[in-house]
mmCIF file of C-alpha atoms in Angstrom:
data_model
loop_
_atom_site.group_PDB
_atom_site.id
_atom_site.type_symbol
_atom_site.label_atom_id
_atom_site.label_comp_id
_atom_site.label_asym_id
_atom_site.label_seq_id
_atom_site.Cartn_x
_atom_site.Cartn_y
_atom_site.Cartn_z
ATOM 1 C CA UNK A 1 0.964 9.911 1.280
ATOM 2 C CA UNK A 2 -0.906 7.728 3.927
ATOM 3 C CA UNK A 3 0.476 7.249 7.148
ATOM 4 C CA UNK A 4 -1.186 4.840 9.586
ATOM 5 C CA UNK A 5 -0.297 1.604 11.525
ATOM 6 C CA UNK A 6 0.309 -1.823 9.553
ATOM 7 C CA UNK A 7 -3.032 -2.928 11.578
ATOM 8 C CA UNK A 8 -4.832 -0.409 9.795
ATOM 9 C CA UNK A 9 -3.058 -0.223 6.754
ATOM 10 C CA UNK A 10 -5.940 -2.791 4.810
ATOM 11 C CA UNK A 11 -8.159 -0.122 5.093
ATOM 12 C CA UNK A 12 -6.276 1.379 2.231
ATOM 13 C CA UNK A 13 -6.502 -1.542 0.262
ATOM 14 C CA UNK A 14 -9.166 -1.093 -2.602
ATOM 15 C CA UNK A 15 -7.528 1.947 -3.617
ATOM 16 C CA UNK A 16 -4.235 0.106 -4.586
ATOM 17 C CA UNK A 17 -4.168 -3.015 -6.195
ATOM 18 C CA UNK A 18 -1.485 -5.703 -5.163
ATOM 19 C CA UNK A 19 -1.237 -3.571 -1.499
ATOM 20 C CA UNK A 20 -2.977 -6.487 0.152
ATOM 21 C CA UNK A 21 -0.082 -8.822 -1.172
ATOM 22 C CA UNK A 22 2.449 -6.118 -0.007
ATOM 23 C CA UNK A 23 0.520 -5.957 3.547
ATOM 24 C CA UNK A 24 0.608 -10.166 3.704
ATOM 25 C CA UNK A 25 4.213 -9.838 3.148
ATOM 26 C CA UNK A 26 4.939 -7.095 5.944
ATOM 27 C CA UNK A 27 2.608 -9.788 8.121
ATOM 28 C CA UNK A 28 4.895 -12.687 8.273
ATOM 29 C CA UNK A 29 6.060 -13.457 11.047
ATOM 30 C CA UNK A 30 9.871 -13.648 9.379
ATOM 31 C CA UNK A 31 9.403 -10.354 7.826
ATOM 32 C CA UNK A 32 11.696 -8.702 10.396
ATOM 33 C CA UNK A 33 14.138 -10.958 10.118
ATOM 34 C CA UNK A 34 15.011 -11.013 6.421
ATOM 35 C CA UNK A 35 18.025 -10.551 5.006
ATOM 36 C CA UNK A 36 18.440 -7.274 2.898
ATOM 37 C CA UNK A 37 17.464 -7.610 -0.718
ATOM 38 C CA UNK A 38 14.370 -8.197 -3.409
ATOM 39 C CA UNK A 39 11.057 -10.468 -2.769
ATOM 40 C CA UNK A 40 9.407 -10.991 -5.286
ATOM 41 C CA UNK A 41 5.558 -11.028 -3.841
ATOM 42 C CA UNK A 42 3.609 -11.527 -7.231
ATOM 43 C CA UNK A 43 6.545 -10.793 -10.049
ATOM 44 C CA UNK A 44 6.949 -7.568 -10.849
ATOM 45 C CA UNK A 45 3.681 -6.014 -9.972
ATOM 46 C CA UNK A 46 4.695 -6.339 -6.228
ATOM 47 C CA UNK A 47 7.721 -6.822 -4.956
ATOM 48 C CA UNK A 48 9.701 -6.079 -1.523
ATOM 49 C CA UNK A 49 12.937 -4.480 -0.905
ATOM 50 C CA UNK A 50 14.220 -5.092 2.307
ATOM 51 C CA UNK A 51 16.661 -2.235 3.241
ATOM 52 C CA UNK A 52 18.731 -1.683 6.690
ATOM 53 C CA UNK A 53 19.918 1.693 7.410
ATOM 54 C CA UNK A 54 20.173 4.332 9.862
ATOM 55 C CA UNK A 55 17.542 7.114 9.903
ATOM 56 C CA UNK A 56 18.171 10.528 9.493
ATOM 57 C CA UNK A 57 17.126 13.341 11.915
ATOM 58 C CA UNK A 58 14.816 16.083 10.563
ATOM 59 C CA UNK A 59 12.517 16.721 7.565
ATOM 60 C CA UNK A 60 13.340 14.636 4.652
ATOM 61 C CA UNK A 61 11.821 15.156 0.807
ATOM 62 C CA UNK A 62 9.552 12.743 0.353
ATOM 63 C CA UNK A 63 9.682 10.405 -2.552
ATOM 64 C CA UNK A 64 7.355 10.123 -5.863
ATOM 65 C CA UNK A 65 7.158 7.364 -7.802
ATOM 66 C CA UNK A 66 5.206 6.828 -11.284
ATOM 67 C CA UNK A 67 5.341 3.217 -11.970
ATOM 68 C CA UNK A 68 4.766 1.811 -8.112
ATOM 69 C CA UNK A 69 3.203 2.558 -4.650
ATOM 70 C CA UNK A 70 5.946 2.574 -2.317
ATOM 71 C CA UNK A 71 4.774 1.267 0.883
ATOM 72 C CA UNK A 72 7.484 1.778 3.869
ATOM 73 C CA UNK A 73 7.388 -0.098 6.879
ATOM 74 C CA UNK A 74 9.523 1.097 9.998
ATOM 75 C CA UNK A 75 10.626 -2.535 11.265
ATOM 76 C CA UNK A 76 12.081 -0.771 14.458
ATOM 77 C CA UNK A 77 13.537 2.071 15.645
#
């Protein structure tokens, strides 16, 4: 897991390919503003769900994925 700031989030980028697509996407100046759902950023090799929810105090588990990097971006809150 890598946690850092979006504006230093590109640093990360050579190790991942499509995260500089996903990173452009979190960019926009919309990207706040979307309505929930999928966005397709470059078919299925990147894509964006945008969720809404309330967080949850304490220690989650963290997710693992085997197919896709999961890059989450706290909006607000």
């Amino acid at each position: 897991m890598i946690a850092v700031p979006l504006v230093l989030a590109d640093r990360q980028a050579p190790a991942l390919p499509g995260l500089d697509l996903a990173l452009a996407f979190l960019r926009r100046p919309d990207a706040a503003g979307l309505p929930d759902g999928r966005y397709e950023i470059d078919g299925e090799r990147v894509f964006a769900l945008v969720q809404r929810y309330e967080t949850a105090a304490g220690e989650p588990r963290f997710e693992a994925h085997r197919r896709y990097a999961d890059v989450q971006y706290l909006a607000a809150g």
